[in-house]
PDB file of C-alpha atoms in Angstrom:
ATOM      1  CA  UNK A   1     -15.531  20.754  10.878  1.00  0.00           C
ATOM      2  CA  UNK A   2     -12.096  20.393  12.328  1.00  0.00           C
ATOM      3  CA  UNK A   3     -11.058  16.585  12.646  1.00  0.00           C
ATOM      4  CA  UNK A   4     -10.828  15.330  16.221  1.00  0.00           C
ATOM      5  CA  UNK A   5      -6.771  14.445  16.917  1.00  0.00           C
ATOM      6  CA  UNK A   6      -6.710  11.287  19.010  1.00  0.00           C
ATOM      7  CA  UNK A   7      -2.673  12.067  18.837  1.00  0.00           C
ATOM      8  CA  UNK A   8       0.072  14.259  17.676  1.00  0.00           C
ATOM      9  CA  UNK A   9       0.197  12.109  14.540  1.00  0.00           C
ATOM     10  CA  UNK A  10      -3.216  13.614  13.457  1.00  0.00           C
ATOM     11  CA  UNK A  11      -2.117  16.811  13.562  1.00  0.00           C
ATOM     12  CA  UNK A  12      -1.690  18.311  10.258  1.00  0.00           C
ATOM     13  CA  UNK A  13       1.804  20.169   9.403  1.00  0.00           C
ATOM     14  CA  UNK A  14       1.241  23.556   8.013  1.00  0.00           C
ATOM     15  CA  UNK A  15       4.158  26.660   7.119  1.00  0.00           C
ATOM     16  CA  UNK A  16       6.055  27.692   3.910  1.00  0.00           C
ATOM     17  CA  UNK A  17       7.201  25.129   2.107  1.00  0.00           C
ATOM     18  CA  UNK A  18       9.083  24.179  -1.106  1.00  0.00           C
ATOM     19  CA  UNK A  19       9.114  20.873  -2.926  1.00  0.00           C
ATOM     20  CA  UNK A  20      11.454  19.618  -5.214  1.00  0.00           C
ATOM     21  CA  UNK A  21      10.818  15.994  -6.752  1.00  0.00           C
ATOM     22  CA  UNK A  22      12.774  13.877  -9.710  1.00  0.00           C
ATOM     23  CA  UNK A  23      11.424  10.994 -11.393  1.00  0.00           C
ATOM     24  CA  UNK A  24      13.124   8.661 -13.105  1.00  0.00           C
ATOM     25  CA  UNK A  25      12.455   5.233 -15.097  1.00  0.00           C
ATOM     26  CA  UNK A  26      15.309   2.805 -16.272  1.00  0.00           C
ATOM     27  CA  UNK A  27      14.675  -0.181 -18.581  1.00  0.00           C
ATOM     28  CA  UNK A  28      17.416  -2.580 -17.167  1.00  0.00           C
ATOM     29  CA  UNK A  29      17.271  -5.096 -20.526  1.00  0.00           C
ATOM     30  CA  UNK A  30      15.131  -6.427 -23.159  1.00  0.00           C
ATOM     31  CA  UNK A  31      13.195  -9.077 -21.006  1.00  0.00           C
ATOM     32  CA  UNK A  32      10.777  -5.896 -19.439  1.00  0.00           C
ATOM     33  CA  UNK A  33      12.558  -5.648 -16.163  1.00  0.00           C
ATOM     34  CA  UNK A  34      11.766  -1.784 -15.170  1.00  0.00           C
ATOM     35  CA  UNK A  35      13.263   0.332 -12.379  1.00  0.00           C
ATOM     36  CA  UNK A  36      10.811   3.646 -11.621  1.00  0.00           C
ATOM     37  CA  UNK A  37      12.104   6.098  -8.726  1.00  0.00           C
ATOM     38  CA  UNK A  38      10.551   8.868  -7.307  1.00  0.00           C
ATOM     39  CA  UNK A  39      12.084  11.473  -5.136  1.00  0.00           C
ATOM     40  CA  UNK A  40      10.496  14.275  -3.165  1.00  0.00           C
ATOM     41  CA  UNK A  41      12.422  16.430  -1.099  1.00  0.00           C
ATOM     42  CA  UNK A  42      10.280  19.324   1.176  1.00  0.00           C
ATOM     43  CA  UNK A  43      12.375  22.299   2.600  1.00  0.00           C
ATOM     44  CA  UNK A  44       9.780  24.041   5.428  1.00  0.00           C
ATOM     45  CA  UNK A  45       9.661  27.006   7.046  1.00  0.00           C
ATOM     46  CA  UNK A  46       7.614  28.745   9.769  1.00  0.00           C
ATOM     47  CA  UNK A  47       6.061  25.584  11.226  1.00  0.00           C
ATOM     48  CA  UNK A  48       2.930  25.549  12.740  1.00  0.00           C
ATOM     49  CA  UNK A  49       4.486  22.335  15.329  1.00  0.00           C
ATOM     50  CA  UNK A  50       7.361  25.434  16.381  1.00  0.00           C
ATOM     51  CA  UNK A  51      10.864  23.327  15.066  1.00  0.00           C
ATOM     52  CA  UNK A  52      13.174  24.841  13.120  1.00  0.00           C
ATOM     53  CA  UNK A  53      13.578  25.443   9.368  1.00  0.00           C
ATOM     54  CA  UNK A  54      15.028  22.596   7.454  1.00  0.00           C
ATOM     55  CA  UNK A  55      14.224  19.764   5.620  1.00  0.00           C
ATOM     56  CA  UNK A  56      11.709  17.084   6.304  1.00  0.00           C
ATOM     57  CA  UNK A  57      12.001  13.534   5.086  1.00  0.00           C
ATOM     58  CA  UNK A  58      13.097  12.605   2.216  1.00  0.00           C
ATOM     59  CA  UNK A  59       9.830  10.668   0.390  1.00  0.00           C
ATOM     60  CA  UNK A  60      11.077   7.943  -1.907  1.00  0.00           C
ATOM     61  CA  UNK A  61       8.733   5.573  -4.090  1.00  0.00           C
ATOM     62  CA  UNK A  62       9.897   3.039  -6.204  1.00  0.00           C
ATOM     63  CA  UNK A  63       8.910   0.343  -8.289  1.00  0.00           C
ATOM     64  CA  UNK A  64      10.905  -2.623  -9.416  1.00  0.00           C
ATOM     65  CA  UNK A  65       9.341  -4.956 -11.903  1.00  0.00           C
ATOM     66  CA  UNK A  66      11.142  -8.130 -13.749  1.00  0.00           C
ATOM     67  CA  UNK A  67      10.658 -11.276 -15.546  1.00  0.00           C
ATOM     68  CA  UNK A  68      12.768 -13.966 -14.701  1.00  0.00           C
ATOM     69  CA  UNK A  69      11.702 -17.203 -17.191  1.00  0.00           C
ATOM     70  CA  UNK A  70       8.979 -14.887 -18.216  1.00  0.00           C
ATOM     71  CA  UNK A  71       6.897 -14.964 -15.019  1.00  0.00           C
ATOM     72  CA  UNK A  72       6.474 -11.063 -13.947  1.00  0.00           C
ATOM     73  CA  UNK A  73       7.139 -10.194 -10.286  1.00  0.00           C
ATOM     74  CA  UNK A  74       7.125  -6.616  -8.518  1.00  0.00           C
ATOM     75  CA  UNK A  75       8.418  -4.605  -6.058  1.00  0.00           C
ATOM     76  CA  UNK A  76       7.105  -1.527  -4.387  1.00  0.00           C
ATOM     77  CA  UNK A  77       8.839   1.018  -1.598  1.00  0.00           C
ATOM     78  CA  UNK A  78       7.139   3.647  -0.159  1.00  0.00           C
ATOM     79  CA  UNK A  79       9.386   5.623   2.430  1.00  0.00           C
ATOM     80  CA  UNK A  80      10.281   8.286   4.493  1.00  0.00           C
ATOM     81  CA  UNK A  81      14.016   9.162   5.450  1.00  0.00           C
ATOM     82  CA  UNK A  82      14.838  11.643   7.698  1.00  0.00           C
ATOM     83  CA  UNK A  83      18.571  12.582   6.330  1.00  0.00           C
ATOM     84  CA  UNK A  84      19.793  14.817   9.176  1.00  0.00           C
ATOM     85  CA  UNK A  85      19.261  12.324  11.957  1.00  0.00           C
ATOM     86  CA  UNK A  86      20.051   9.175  10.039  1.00  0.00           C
ATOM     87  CA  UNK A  87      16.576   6.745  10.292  1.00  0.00           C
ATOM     88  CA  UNK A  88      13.546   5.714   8.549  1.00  0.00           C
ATOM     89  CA  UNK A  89      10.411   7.057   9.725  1.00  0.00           C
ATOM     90  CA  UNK A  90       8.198   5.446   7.486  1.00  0.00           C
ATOM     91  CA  UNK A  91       8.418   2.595   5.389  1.00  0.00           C
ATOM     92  CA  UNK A  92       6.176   0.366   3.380  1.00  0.00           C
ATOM     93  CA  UNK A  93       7.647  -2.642   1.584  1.00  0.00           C
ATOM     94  CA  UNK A  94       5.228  -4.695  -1.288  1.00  0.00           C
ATOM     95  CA  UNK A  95       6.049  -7.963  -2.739  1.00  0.00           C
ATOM     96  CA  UNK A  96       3.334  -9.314  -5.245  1.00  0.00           C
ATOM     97  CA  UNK A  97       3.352 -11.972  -7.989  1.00  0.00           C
ATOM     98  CA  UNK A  98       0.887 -13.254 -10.008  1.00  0.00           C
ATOM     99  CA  UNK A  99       0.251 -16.963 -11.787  1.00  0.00           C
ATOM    100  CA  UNK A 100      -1.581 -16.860 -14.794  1.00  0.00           C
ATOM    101  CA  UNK A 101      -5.215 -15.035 -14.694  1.00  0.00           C
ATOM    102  CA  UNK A 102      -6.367 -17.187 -12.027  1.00  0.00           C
ATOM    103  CA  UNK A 103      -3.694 -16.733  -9.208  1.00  0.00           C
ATOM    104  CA  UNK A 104      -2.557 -13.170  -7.414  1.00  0.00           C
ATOM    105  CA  UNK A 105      -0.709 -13.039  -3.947  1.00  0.00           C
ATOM    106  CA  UNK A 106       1.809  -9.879  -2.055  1.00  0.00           C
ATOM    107  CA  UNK A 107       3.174 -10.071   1.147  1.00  0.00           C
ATOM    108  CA  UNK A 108       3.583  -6.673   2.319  1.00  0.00           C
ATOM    109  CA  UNK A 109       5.518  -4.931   5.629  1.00  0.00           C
ATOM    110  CA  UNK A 110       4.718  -1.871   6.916  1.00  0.00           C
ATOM    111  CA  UNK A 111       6.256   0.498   9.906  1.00  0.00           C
ATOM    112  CA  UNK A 112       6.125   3.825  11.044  1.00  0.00           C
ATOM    113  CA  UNK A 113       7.620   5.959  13.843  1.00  0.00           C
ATOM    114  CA  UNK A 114       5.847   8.341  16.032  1.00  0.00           C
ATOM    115  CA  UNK A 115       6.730  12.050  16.613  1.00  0.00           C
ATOM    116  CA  UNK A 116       9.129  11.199  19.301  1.00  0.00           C
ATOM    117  CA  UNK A 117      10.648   9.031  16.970  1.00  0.00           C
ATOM    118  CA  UNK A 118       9.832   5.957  18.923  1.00  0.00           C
ATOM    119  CA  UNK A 119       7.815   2.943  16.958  1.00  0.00           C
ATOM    120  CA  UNK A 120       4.427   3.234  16.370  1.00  0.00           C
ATOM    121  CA  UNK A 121       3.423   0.116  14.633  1.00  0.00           C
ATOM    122  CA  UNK A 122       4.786  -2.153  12.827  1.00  0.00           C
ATOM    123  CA  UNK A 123       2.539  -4.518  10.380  1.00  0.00           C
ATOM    124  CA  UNK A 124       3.001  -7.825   7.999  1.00  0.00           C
ATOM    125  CA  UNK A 125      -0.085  -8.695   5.458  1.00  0.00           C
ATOM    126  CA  UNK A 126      -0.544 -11.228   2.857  1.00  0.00           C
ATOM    127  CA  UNK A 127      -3.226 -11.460   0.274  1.00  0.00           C
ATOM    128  CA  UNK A 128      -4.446 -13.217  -2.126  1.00  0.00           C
ATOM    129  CA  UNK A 129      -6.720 -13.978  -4.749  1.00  0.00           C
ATOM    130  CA  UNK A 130      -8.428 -16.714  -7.010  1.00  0.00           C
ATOM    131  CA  UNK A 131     -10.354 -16.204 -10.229  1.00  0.00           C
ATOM    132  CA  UNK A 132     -12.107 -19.310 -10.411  1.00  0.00           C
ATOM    133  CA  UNK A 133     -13.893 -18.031 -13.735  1.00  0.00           C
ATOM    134  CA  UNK A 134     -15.197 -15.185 -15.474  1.00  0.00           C
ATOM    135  CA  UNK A 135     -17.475 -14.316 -13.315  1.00  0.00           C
ATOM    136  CA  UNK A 136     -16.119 -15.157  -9.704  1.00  0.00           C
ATOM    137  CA  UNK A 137     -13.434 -14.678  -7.894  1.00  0.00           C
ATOM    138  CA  UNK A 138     -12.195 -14.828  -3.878  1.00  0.00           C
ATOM    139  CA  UNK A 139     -10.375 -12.466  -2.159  1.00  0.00           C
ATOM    140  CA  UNK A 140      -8.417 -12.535   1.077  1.00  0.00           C
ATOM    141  CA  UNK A 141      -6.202 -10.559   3.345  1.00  0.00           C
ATOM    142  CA  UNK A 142      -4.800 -10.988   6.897  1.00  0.00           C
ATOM    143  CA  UNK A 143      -2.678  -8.687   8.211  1.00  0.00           C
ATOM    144  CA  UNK A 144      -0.454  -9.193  11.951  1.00  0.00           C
ATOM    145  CA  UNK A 145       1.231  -6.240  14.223  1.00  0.00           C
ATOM    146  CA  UNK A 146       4.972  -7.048  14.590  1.00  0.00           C
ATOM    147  CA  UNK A 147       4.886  -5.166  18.078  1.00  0.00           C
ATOM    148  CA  UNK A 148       2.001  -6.793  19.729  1.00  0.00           C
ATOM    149  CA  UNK A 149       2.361 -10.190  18.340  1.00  0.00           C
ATOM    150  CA  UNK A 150      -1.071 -10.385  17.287  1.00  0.00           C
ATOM    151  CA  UNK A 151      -3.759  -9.994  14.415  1.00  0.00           C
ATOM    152  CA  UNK A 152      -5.072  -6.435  13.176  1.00  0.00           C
ATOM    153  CA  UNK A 153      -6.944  -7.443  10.512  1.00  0.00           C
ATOM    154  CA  UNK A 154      -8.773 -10.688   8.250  1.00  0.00           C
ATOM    155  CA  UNK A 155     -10.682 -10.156   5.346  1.00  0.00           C
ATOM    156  CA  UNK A 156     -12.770 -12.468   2.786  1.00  0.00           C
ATOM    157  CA  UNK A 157     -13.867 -11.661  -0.004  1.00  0.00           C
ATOM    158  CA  UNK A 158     -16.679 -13.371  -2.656  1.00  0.00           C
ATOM    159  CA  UNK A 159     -17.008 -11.152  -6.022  1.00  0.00           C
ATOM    160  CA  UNK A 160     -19.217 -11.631  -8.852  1.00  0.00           C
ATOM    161  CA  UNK A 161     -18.909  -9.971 -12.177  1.00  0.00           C
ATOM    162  CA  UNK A 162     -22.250  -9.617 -13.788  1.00  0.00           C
ATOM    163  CA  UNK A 163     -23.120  -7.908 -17.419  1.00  0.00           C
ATOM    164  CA  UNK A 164     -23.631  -4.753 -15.909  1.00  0.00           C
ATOM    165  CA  UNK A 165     -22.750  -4.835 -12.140  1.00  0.00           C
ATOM    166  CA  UNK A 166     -20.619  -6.557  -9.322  1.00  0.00           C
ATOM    167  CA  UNK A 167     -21.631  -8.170  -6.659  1.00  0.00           C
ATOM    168  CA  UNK A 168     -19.285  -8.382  -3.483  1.00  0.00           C
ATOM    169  CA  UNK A 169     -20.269 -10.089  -0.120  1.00  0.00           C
ATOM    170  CA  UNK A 170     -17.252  -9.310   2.498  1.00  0.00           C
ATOM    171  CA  UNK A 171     -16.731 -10.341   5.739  1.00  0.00           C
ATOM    172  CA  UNK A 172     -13.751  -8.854   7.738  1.00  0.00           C
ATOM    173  CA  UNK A 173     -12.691  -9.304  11.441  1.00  0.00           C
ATOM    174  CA  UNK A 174     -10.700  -5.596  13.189  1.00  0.00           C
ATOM    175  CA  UNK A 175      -8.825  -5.670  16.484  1.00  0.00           C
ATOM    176  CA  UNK A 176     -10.762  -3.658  18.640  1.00  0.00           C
ATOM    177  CA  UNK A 177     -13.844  -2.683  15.903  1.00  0.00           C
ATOM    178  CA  UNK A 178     -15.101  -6.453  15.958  1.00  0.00           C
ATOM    179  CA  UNK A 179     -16.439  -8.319  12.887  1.00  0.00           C
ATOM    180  CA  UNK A 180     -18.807  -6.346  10.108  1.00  0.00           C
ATOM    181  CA  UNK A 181     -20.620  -8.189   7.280  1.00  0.00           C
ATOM    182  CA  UNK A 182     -21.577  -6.595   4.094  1.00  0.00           C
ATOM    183  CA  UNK A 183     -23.313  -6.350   0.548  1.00  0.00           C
ATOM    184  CA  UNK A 184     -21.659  -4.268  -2.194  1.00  0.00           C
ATOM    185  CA  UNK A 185     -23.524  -4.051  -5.536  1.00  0.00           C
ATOM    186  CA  UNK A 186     -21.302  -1.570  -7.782  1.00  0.00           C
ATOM    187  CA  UNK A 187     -21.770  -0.622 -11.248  1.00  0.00           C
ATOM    188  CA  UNK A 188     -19.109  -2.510 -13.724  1.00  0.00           C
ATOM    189  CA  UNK A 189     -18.696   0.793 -15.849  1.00  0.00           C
ATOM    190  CA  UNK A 190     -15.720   2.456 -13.809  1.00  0.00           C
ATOM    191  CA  UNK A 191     -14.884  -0.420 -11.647  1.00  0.00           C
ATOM    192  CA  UNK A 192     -11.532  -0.885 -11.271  1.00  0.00           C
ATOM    193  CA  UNK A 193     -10.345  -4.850 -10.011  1.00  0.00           C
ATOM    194  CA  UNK A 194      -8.585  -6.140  -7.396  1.00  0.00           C
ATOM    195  CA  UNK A 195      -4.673  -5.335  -7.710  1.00  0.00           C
ATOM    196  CA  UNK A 196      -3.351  -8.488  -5.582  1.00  0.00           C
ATOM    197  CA  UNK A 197      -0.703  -9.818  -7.237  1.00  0.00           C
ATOM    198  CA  UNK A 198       0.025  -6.264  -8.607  1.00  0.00           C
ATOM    199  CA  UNK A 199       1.747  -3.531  -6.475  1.00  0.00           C
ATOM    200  CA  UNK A 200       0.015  -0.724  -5.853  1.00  0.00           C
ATOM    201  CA  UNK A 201       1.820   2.107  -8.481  1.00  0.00           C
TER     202      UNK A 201
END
């Protein structure tokens, strides 16, 4: 069926449009520092929300990644310029590091504007994560609104890595869902590990 819109946000854009991206990588100098940029630009035309023709916002992802004194440390942007009117109406900034095998954290902020261009939230997270051996590891993320002043969102996770499955037991706290507790038994063929410490790319 049709998803319910709680807001304008939900509702999906539809028209003519035409997309024109460029990628581009750059290998700034021997040490492996790496520059990758992504541009999308969208030209639409008879709009289902009744505007004009023109150009949305400009979506730009990029990915910074260097070395200094050999320790490796990156740098992801996710965002959304509109051009014509001069502001950023989405943004998503990603900081992570990692020491060694054992150690992963990122700091990440997060904001977005609402159809009427006015802010509609504005988030800070950090996570992090321990490999204490092989087998186990701990996982944990809090995340705060900027707006409200308060927390969205804490997360904890236990993981074990078995011969042929892992074994999660999570246990997160939601502003205004409450606290869940669960059991996640996944299969380790196709399981793809926690990224903390690497930004998302």
């Amino acid at each position: 069926g049709v998803p319910v819109e709680f807001d304008p946000v939900d509702r999906a854009l539809s028209g003519d449009f035409l997309r024109l991206g460029l990628r581009q990588r750059y290998a700034t100098d021997a040490e492996g520092a790496l520059l990758d940029v992504d541009l999308v630009g969208t030209h639409a035309s008879s709009r289902s929300d009744g505007r004009p023709d023109g150009w949305l916002p400009l979506e730009v992802f990029a990915r910074y990644v260097l070395a200094p004194f050999g320790h490796e440390v990156e740098i992801f942007h996710d965002g959304r310029y509109d051009l014509e009117n001069s502001r950023t109406t989405y943004s998503l900034l990603s900081f992570g590091t990692h020491f060694g095998a054992e150690w992963g954290v990122q700091f990440s902020h997060q904001r977005g504007l609402d159809v009427d261009q006015n802010p509609l939230f504005e988030v800070a997270s950090v996570s992090g994560l321990y490999r204490w051996t092989e087998k186990w590891e701990f996982e944990g993320r809090q995340s705060f609104s900027l707006l409200e002043d308060q927390g969205l969102d804490t997360r904890f996770v236990v993981r074990r890595y078995g011969h042929d499955l892992v074994f999660e037991v999570e246990s997160s706290v939601r502003e205004g869902e409450g606290s869940s507790f669960g059991i996640n038994v996944k299969p380790r063929f196709g399981y793809s590990p926690s990224r903390v410490g690497y930004v998302p790319w």
